[in-house]
């Protein structure tokens, strides 16, 4: 393990990051190409990354961090894993994209279907947004219905139909979360609180739904698990009312269990969205499900969906190498390290006497500064986010990079060994002490 250079002083050099971000702000809205990177959730100046290796990243100022964001989930083997780099080098010598079928697409699809046999057929796309948006279209076409039901706090990418928030935990007509989404479209997306099966039942019996979409474990409003029986209840309600059940496994897929949510909960969805891990850091996502549903997609069916770079060999190689290396043993190892981290953080919070809850499933994890387990987004919002912000900055200053928002999940990789976990827990303990001693005005 490399000795941290700034753990004791808990100070960072930031000059080059600041200079690049100043230029970036003249070129990109907020200086970033995806909003959460701007650190709006924690305040302060984002750092600019120079490189990553294994569990670590280094910024352009030379600061080193143990990384628990991992590109927001894809990097299940850690940064720059040799097995992926070698595969990319091998494949790109022959060209990076053709817009013509290649064998690698079939290989990656086979590998996914081995672990998720309910994806009898699939279609590769380039982002989770595309996968979820294509599923909405397919579900509407298959059922002949227009309404979707999603859960407050679940993120399914930024397509118009999904940028809709709930009205205080009860069924409401959707209100757009973003200007530019027509009310006429947002009205077709209904929302209710995560884990509120009664609300789902009421809505599904009132309104003919094309689909019920869910993050099987939520990662986009903090880490939230379904209560026992919730997934089974969704399956029953979908079956009884003719809605399709859609698992958005863009984040959970190949993380919460070796075979994803179906294996974890014993509930099989009609359609599934995948992304993140299946590209191993390259732009790959997919949607799939039962053959008779997927055959409705063009060109076998009338539901149009296409992509110039979809399934390109370079991206497929990244996914293949990643899933190939992610054996059951490797998955179990990452899960064990995640359990160690989560338990260590619980112990840390107990030592400091801070209200805290933390949990994990496989290699996806999260925590709230709140005593009781969080079961929906409204509860998540009652956690101490001011303490989180101070904790985030103190952790960063000590060389641990946590997601820059109280409402994002954390991840673990195969490159996080005992040394990294021990160092992380040491640094986080010190960070929590500092966060508790700092006045909120610091931020
Ligand atoms: C990340 C994410 C998406 C969007 O994927 P992009 O590749 O960022 O478009 C969709 N759904 C879930 C559950 C996600 O976590």
Coordinates of C-alpha atoms and ligand atoms in Angstrom, one line a residue:
X1 CA 0.0 0.0 0.0
X2 CA 1.3 3.5 -0.9
X3 CA 1.6 5.7 2.1
X4 CA -0.8 8.6 2.0
X5 CA 0.9 11.9 1.7
X6 CA -1.5 14.1 3.4
X7 CA -3.4 12.0 6.0
X8 CA -1.8 13.8 9.0
X9 CA -2.1 17.3 7.8
X10 CA -5.6 16.7 6.3
X11 CA -4.8 19.4 3.8
X12 CA -5.0 19.2 0.0
X13 CA -3.2 21.0 -2.8
X14 CA -5.8 22.2 -5.2
X15 CA -4.2 24.8 -7.5
X16 CA -4.2 22.8 -10.8
X17 CA -7.7 21.4 -10.3
X18 CA -9.0 24.9 -9.6
X19 CA -7.3 26.3 -12.8
X20 CA -8.7 23.5 -15.0
X21 CA -12.2 23.9 -13.5
X22 CA -12.1 27.6 -14.1
X23 CA -11.5 26.9 -17.8
X24 CA -14.1 24.1 -17.8
X25 CA -16.7 26.5 -16.5
X26 CA -16.3 28.6 -19.6
X27 CA -16.9 25.5 -21.8
X28 CA -19.4 23.3 -19.9
X29 CA -22.5 24.3 -17.8
X30 CA -21.1 24.2 -14.3
X31 CA -17.8 23.0 -15.7
X32 CA -19.0 19.4 -15.9
X33 CA -20.5 17.0 -18.3
X34 CA -22.9 15.5 -15.8
X35 CA -24.4 17.6 -13.0
X36 CA -23.4 15.6 -9.8
X37 CA -19.7 16.0 -10.7
X38 CA -20.0 19.7 -9.8
X39 CA -20.2 18.9 -6.1
X40 CA -23.5 20.7 -5.7
X41 CA -24.5 18.2 -3.1
X42 CA -21.5 18.9 -0.8
X43 CA -20.3 22.4 -1.8
X44 CA -16.7 23.3 -2.5
X45 CA -14.6 22.8 -5.6
X46 CA -14.5 19.5 -7.4
X47 CA -11.1 18.0 -8.1
X48 CA -9.8 17.1 -11.6
X49 CA -8.7 13.5 -11.9
X50 CA -5.4 12.5 -13.5
X51 CA -5.4 8.8 -13.3
X52 CA -6.6 5.7 -11.5
X53 CA -5.1 2.3 -10.6
X54 CA -6.8 -0.4 -8.6
X55 CA -8.7 1.1 -5.6
X56 CA -7.0 4.5 -6.0
X57 CA -7.3 7.7 -8.0
X58 CA -4.9 10.6 -8.2
X59 CA -6.0 14.2 -9.0
X60 CA -3.9 16.6 -11.1
X61 CA -2.6 18.2 -7.9
X62 CA -1.0 14.8 -6.8
X63 CA -3.5 14.0 -4.1
X64 CA -4.3 10.3 -3.7
X65 CA -7.7 8.9 -2.8
X66 CA -9.1 5.5 -2.1
X67 CA -12.1 5.6 -4.4
X68 CA -15.6 4.4 -3.4
X69 CA -17.4 6.0 -6.3
X70 CA -15.7 4.0 -9.0
X71 CA -17.1 6.0 -11.9
X72 CA -20.5 5.8 -10.2
X73 CA -20.5 2.0 -10.2
X74 CA -19.1 0.4 -13.4
X75 CA -15.6 -0.3 -12.2
X76 CA -16.2 -3.5 -10.3
X77 CA -12.6 -4.6 -10.9
X78 CA -11.2 -1.2 -9.9
X79 CA -9.4 1.3 -12.0
X80 CA -7.4 0.3 -15.1
X81 CA -7.5 -3.5 -14.5
X82 CA -4.9 -5.2 -16.7
X83 CA -7.4 -7.8 -17.9
X84 CA -9.7 -5.1 -19.3
X85 CA -6.8 -2.9 -20.7
X86 CA -5.4 -5.9 -22.5
X87 CA -8.7 -6.8 -24.0
X88 CA -9.3 -3.3 -25.2
X89 CA -5.8 -3.1 -26.8
X90 CA -6.3 -6.4 -28.5
X91 CA -9.7 -5.5 -30.0
X92 CA -9.0 -1.9 -30.9
X93 CA -6.2 -2.9 -33.2
X94 CA -8.9 -4.2 -35.5
X95 CA -11.0 -1.1 -35.4
X96 CA -13.3 0.4 -32.8
X97 CA -16.7 0.6 -34.5
X98 CA -18.3 -0.7 -37.7
X99 CA -22.0 -0.5 -37.5
X100 CA -22.0 -4.1 -38.7
X101 CA -22.6 -7.1 -36.5
X102 CA -19.5 -8.5 -34.7
X103 CA -19.0 -11.7 -32.7
X104 CA -18.2 -9.9 -29.5
X105 CA -21.8 -8.7 -29.2
X106 CA -23.1 -12.3 -29.2
X107 CA -20.4 -13.3 -26.7
X108 CA -21.3 -10.5 -24.2
X109 CA -25.0 -11.3 -24.6
X110 CA -24.4 -15.0 -23.9
X111 CA -22.4 -14.1 -20.8
X112 CA -25.1 -11.8 -19.5
X113 CA -27.8 -14.4 -20.2
X114 CA -25.8 -17.1 -18.4
X115 CA -26.1 -15.1 -15.2
X116 CA -29.5 -13.5 -16.0
X117 CA -31.4 -16.2 -17.9
X118 CA -34.6 -14.1 -17.9
X119 CA -32.9 -11.9 -20.5
X120 CA -33.7 -14.4 -23.3
X121 CA -33.1 -11.6 -25.8
X122 CA -31.6 -8.2 -25.4
X123 CA -30.4 -5.1 -27.3
X124 CA -27.2 -3.2 -26.5
X125 CA -27.3 0.5 -26.3
X126 CA -24.8 3.1 -25.0
X127 CA -26.2 4.4 -21.8
X128 CA -28.6 3.5 -19.0
X129 CA -30.8 6.4 -20.1
X130 CA -31.2 4.9 -23.5
X131 CA -32.0 1.5 -22.0
X132 CA -34.7 2.8 -19.7
X133 CA -36.2 5.1 -22.3
X134 CA -36.4 2.2 -24.8
X135 CA -38.1 0.0 -22.2
X136 CA -40.7 2.6 -21.7
X137 CA -41.5 2.7 -25.4
X138 CA -41.5 -1.1 -25.7
X139 CA -43.7 -1.5 -22.6
X140 CA -46.2 1.0 -24.0
X141 CA -46.2 -0.7 -27.3
X142 CA -46.7 -4.2 -25.9
X143 CA -49.5 -3.2 -23.5
X144 CA -51.2 -0.6 -25.6
X145 CA -51.2 1.6 -22.4
X146 CA -49.5 5.0 -21.8
X147 CA -49.0 5.3 -18.1
X148 CA -45.9 4.4 -16.2
X149 CA -45.4 4.0 -12.4
X150 CA -42.1 4.8 -10.9
X151 CA -41.0 5.4 -7.3
X152 CA -40.1 8.7 -5.7
X153 CA -36.3 9.0 -5.6
X154 CA -35.6 6.3 -8.2
X155 CA -33.5 7.4 -11.1
X156 CA -34.0 5.8 -14.5
X157 CA -31.8 8.2 -16.6
X158 CA -32.8 11.6 -17.9
X159 CA -35.3 10.7 -20.6
X160 CA -38.4 13.0 -20.4
X161 CA -40.7 10.3 -19.0
X162 CA -38.5 9.7 -16.0
X163 CA -37.8 13.3 -14.9
X164 CA -40.8 13.3 -12.7
X165 CA -41.1 13.6 -9.0
X166 CA -43.7 12.4 -6.5
X167 CA -46.2 14.5 -4.7
X168 CA -45.6 13.7 -1.0
X169 CA -45.8 10.0 -1.0
X170 CA -49.2 9.5 -2.5
X171 CA -50.3 9.0 -6.0
X172 CA -50.3 12.2 -7.9
X173 CA -50.2 13.2 -11.5
X174 CA -46.6 13.6 -12.4
X175 CA -45.1 17.1 -12.3
X176 CA -42.0 17.5 -14.3
X177 CA -38.7 17.8 -12.4
X178 CA -37.1 19.8 -15.2
X179 CA -38.3 22.6 -17.4
X180 CA -38.5 21.3 -21.0
X181 CA -40.4 18.2 -20.1
X182 CA -44.0 18.7 -21.5
X183 CA -46.7 18.4 -18.9
X184 CA -48.6 16.2 -21.3
X185 CA -45.8 13.6 -21.1
X186 CA -45.0 14.0 -17.4
X187 CA -48.7 13.4 -16.6
X188 CA -48.3 9.9 -17.9
X189 CA -45.7 9.1 -15.2
X190 CA -47.2 8.4 -11.9
X191 CA -45.1 8.1 -8.7
X192 CA -45.5 6.8 -5.2
X193 CA -43.2 6.2 -2.3
X194 CA -40.7 3.3 -2.4
X195 CA -41.9 0.4 -0.3
X196 CA -45.5 1.6 -0.3
X197 CA -47.2 -1.5 -1.7
X198 CA -50.7 -0.2 -0.9
X199 CA -50.2 2.9 -3.0
X200 CA -48.9 0.7 -5.9
X201 CA -52.0 -1.5 -5.6
X202 CA -54.4 1.5 -5.5
X203 CA -52.7 3.2 -8.5
X204 CA -52.5 0.0 -10.5
X205 CA -56.2 -0.7 -10.0
X206 CA -57.2 2.9 -10.9
X207 CA -55.0 3.5 -13.9
X208 CA -54.0 1.0 -16.6
X209 CA -50.2 0.9 -16.3
X210 CA -47.9 -0.1 -19.1
X211 CA -45.1 -0.7 -16.6
X212 CA -44.0 -0.5 -13.0
X213 CA -40.4 0.4 -13.0
X214 CA -38.1 0.0 -10.0
X215 CA -34.5 0.1 -8.9
X216 CA -34.6 -3.3 -7.0
X217 CA -32.3 -1.7 -4.5
X218 CA -32.3 2.1 -4.7
X219 CA -29.0 3.8 -5.2
X220 CA -30.1 7.1 -6.4
X221 CA -31.7 8.5 -3.2
X222 CA -29.1 7.0 -1.0
X223 CA -29.0 3.2 -0.5
X224 CA -32.5 1.9 0.2
X225 CA -33.5 -1.7 0.3
X226 CA -37.0 -3.1 -0.4
X227 CA -38.9 -4.3 2.6
X228 CA -39.6 -8.1 2.8
X229 CA -42.5 -8.9 0.4
X230 CA -42.3 -5.7 -1.6
X231 CA -40.8 -7.2 -4.7
X232 CA -43.2 -10.2 -4.6
X233 CA -46.1 -7.7 -4.1
X234 CA -45.0 -5.8 -7.2
X235 CA -44.9 -9.0 -9.2
X236 CA -48.4 -10.0 -8.0
X237 CA -49.9 -6.5 -8.7
X238 CA -48.3 -6.4 -12.2
X239 CA -49.7 -9.8 -13.0
X240 CA -53.1 -9.0 -11.7
X241 CA -53.4 -5.7 -13.5
X242 CA -51.6 -6.5 -16.8
X243 CA -48.7 -4.1 -16.2
X244 CA -45.1 -5.2 -17.0
X245 CA -42.6 -5.3 -14.2
X246 CA -39.4 -3.6 -15.1
X247 CA -36.2 -3.9 -13.0
X248 CA -33.8 -1.0 -13.7
X249 CA -30.6 -2.9 -12.8
X250 CA -28.3 -0.3 -14.4
X251 CA -26.8 0.1 -11.0
X252 CA -27.6 -3.2 -9.2
X253 CA -26.8 -5.6 -12.0
X254 CA -23.8 -7.7 -11.3
X255 CA -23.4 -5.9 -8.0
X256 CA -26.1 -6.8 -5.5
X257 CA -25.8 -10.5 -6.3
X258 CA -23.9 -12.6 -8.7
X259 CA -27.0 -12.9 -10.9
X260 CA -28.5 -9.5 -9.9
X261 CA -32.0 -8.7 -8.4
X262 CA -33.7 -11.9 -9.6
X263 CA -31.3 -14.0 -7.7
X264 CA -31.3 -11.7 -4.7
X265 CA -35.1 -11.5 -4.4
X266 CA -36.4 -14.5 -6.2
X267 CA -38.7 -12.3 -8.3
X268 CA -38.4 -12.3 -12.1
X269 CA -39.2 -9.1 -14.0
X270 CA -40.6 -8.9 -17.5
X271 CA -38.0 -6.5 -18.7
X272 CA -34.6 -5.4 -17.3
X273 CA -32.3 -2.5 -18.0
X274 CA -28.6 -3.0 -17.5
X275 CA -25.6 -0.6 -17.7
X276 CA -22.6 0.4 -15.7
X277 CA -20.8 -2.9 -14.8
X278 CA -21.7 -4.6 -18.1
X279 CA -19.4 -2.1 -19.9
X280 CA -16.6 -2.2 -17.3
X281 CA -16.1 1.6 -17.7
X282 CA -17.0 1.8 -21.4
X283 CA -20.3 3.2 -22.6
X284 CA -22.5 0.0 -22.7
X285 CA -26.0 -0.6 -21.5
X286 CA -28.7 -3.1 -22.5
X287 CA -32.3 -3.9 -22.2
X288 CA -33.8 -7.3 -22.4
X289 CA -36.3 -9.8 -21.3
X290 CA -38.7 -12.5 -22.6
X291 CA -38.3 -13.4 -26.2
X292 CA -41.8 -12.6 -27.2
X293 CA -41.5 -9.1 -25.8
X294 CA -38.1 -8.3 -27.3
X295 CA -39.2 -9.6 -30.7
X296 CA -41.5 -6.6 -30.8
X297 CA -38.4 -4.4 -31.3
X298 CA -37.3 -3.5 -34.8
X299 CA -36.5 -5.1 -37.1
X300 CA -38.4 -8.1 -36.0
X301 CA -41.2 -5.9 -34.7
X302 CA -42.5 -2.4 -35.1
X303 CA -41.0 -0.7 -32.0
X304 CA -38.2 1.4 -33.3
X305 CA -34.9 1.8 -31.5
X306 CA -31.4 2.2 -33.0
X307 CA -27.9 3.3 -32.3
X308 CA -24.8 4.1 -34.4
X309 CA -22.3 3.0 -31.8
X310 CA -24.5 0.3 -30.1
X311 CA -22.6 -2.9 -29.5
X312 CA -19.4 -1.5 -30.9
X313 CA -16.5 -4.0 -30.4
X314 CA -14.4 -1.8 -28.2
X315 CA -17.2 -1.3 -25.7
X316 CA -18.2 -5.0 -25.9
X317 CA -14.6 -6.0 -25.1
X318 CA -14.6 -3.9 -22.0
X319 CA -17.8 -5.6 -20.8
X320 CA -16.7 -9.1 -21.7
X321 CA -13.3 -8.8 -19.9
X322 CA -15.1 -7.4 -16.9
X323 CA -17.8 -10.0 -16.6
X324 CA -15.3 -12.7 -17.4
X325 CA -13.1 -11.7 -14.5
X326 CA -16.1 -11.3 -12.2
X327 CA -16.5 -14.9 -11.2
X328 CA -18.6 -16.1 -8.2
X329 CA -15.5 -16.2 -6.1
X330 CA -14.5 -12.7 -7.0
X331 CA -18.0 -11.4 -6.4
X332 CA -18.1 -13.1 -3.0
X333 CA -14.7 -11.5 -2.1
X334 CA -15.9 -8.0 -3.0
X335 CA -19.1 -8.7 -1.0
X336 CA -17.0 -9.7 2.0
X337 CA -14.9 -6.5 1.8
X338 CA -18.1 -4.4 1.5
X339 CA -19.4 -6.1 4.7
X340 CA -16.2 -5.3 6.5
X341 CA -16.3 -1.6 5.5
X342 CA -20.0 -1.3 6.4
X343 CA -19.5 -2.9 9.8
X344 CA -16.4 -0.8 10.4
X345 CA -18.4 2.3 9.7
X346 CA -21.1 1.3 12.1
X347 CA -18.5 0.7 14.8
X348 CA -17.0 4.1 14.0
X349 CA -20.3 5.9 14.3
X350 CA -21.0 4.1 17.6
X351 CA -17.6 5.2 19.0
X352 CA -18.5 8.8 18.2
X353 CA -22.1 8.4 19.4
X354 CA -23.6 9.5 16.1
X355 CA -27.0 8.4 14.8
X356 CA -26.1 6.2 11.8
X357 CA -27.4 3.4 9.7
X358 CA -25.5 1.6 7.0
X359 CA -26.1 -1.5 4.8
X360 CA -24.9 -3.3 1.7
X361 CA -26.0 -5.9 -0.8
X362 CA -23.1 -7.5 -2.6
X363 CA -20.7 -4.7 -3.6
X364 CA -23.3 -1.8 -3.4
X365 CA -23.5 0.0 -0.1
X366 CA -24.6 3.1 1.6
X367 CA -25.1 5.0 4.9
X368 CA -27.2 7.7 6.4
X369 CA -26.6 9.9 9.5
X370 CA -29.9 8.7 10.9
X371 CA -30.7 6.1 13.5
X372 CA -33.5 4.1 11.8
X373 CA -33.2 2.2 8.6
X374 CA -34.3 4.4 5.7
X375 CA -37.1 2.8 3.6
X376 CA -38.0 5.6 1.2
X377 CA -36.8 9.0 -0.1
X378 CA -38.7 11.1 2.3
X379 CA -37.1 9.3 5.2
X380 CA -33.7 9.7 3.5
X381 CA -34.2 13.4 3.5
X382 CA -34.5 13.4 7.3
X383 CA -30.9 12.3 7.7
X384 CA -28.3 14.8 8.8
X385 CA -27.0 16.1 5.5
X386 CA -25.0 18.9 7.0
X387 CA -22.9 16.4 8.9
X388 CA -22.6 14.4 5.8
X389 CA -21.1 17.3 3.9
X390 CA -18.5 17.9 6.6
X391 CA -17.8 14.2 6.8
X392 CA -17.4 14.1 3.0
X393 CA -14.9 17.0 2.9
X394 CA -13.0 15.6 5.9
X395 CA -12.8 12.2 4.3
X396 CA -11.6 13.7 1.1
X397 CA -8.9 15.7 2.9
X398 CA -7.7 12.4 4.4
X399 CA -7.6 10.5 1.0
X400 CA -11.0 8.8 0.9
X401 CA -13.3 9.7 -1.9
X402 CA -17.0 9.1 -1.1
X403 CA -19.8 10.0 -3.4
X404 CA -20.2 13.8 -3.3
X405 CA -23.9 13.6 -2.2
X406 CA -25.7 12.2 0.8
X407 CA -28.2 10.6 -1.6
X408 CA -25.9 8.3 -3.6
X409 CA -24.8 4.8 -3.0
X410 CA -21.2 3.7 -2.6
X411 CA -19.4 0.9 -4.4
X412 CA -16.6 -1.6 -3.8
X413 CA -14.2 -3.2 -6.2
X414 CA -12.1 -6.3 -6.4
X415 CA -9.0 -4.1 -6.0
X416 CA -10.0 -2.9 -2.5
X417 CA -8.0 -5.3 -0.3
X418 CA -7.6 -5.5 3.5
X419 CA -5.0 -2.7 3.5
X420 CA -7.3 -0.3 1.7
X421 CA -10.3 -1.1 3.9
X422 CA -8.1 -0.7 7.1
X423 CA -6.7 2.6 5.9
X424 CA -10.2 3.8 4.9
X425 CA -11.7 3.0 8.3
X426 CA -8.8 4.8 10.1
X427 CA -9.2 7.8 7.9
X428 CA -13.0 7.9 8.2
X429 CA -12.8 7.7 11.9
X430 CA -10.5 10.7 12.0
X431 CA -12.8 12.4 9.4
X432 CA -15.9 11.9 11.5
X433 CA -14.1 13.3 14.6
X434 CA -13.2 16.3 12.5
X435 CA -16.6 16.7 11.0
X436 CA -18.2 16.7 14.5
X437 CA -15.8 19.3 15.7
X438 CA -16.3 21.7 12.8
X439 CA -19.0 24.2 12.8
X440 CA -21.5 23.9 10.0
X441 CA -20.5 27.3 8.7
X442 CA -17.3 25.8 7.3
X443 CA -19.4 24.8 4.3
Ligands
LIG1 C1 -26.9 5.4 -13.7 C2 -28.3 4.9 -13.8 C3 -29.1 5.2 -15.0 C4 -28.6 6.0 -16.1 O1 -27.5 5.5 -16.8 P1 -26.6 6.4 -17.7 O2 -25.7 5.5 -18.3 O3 -26.0 7.4 -16.7 O4 -27.6 7.1 -18.6 C5 -30.4 4.6 -15.0 N1 -30.9 3.9 -14.0 C6 -30.2 3.7 -12.9 C7 -30.8 2.8 -11.8 C8 -28.9 4.2 -12.7 O5 -28.2 4.0 -11.6

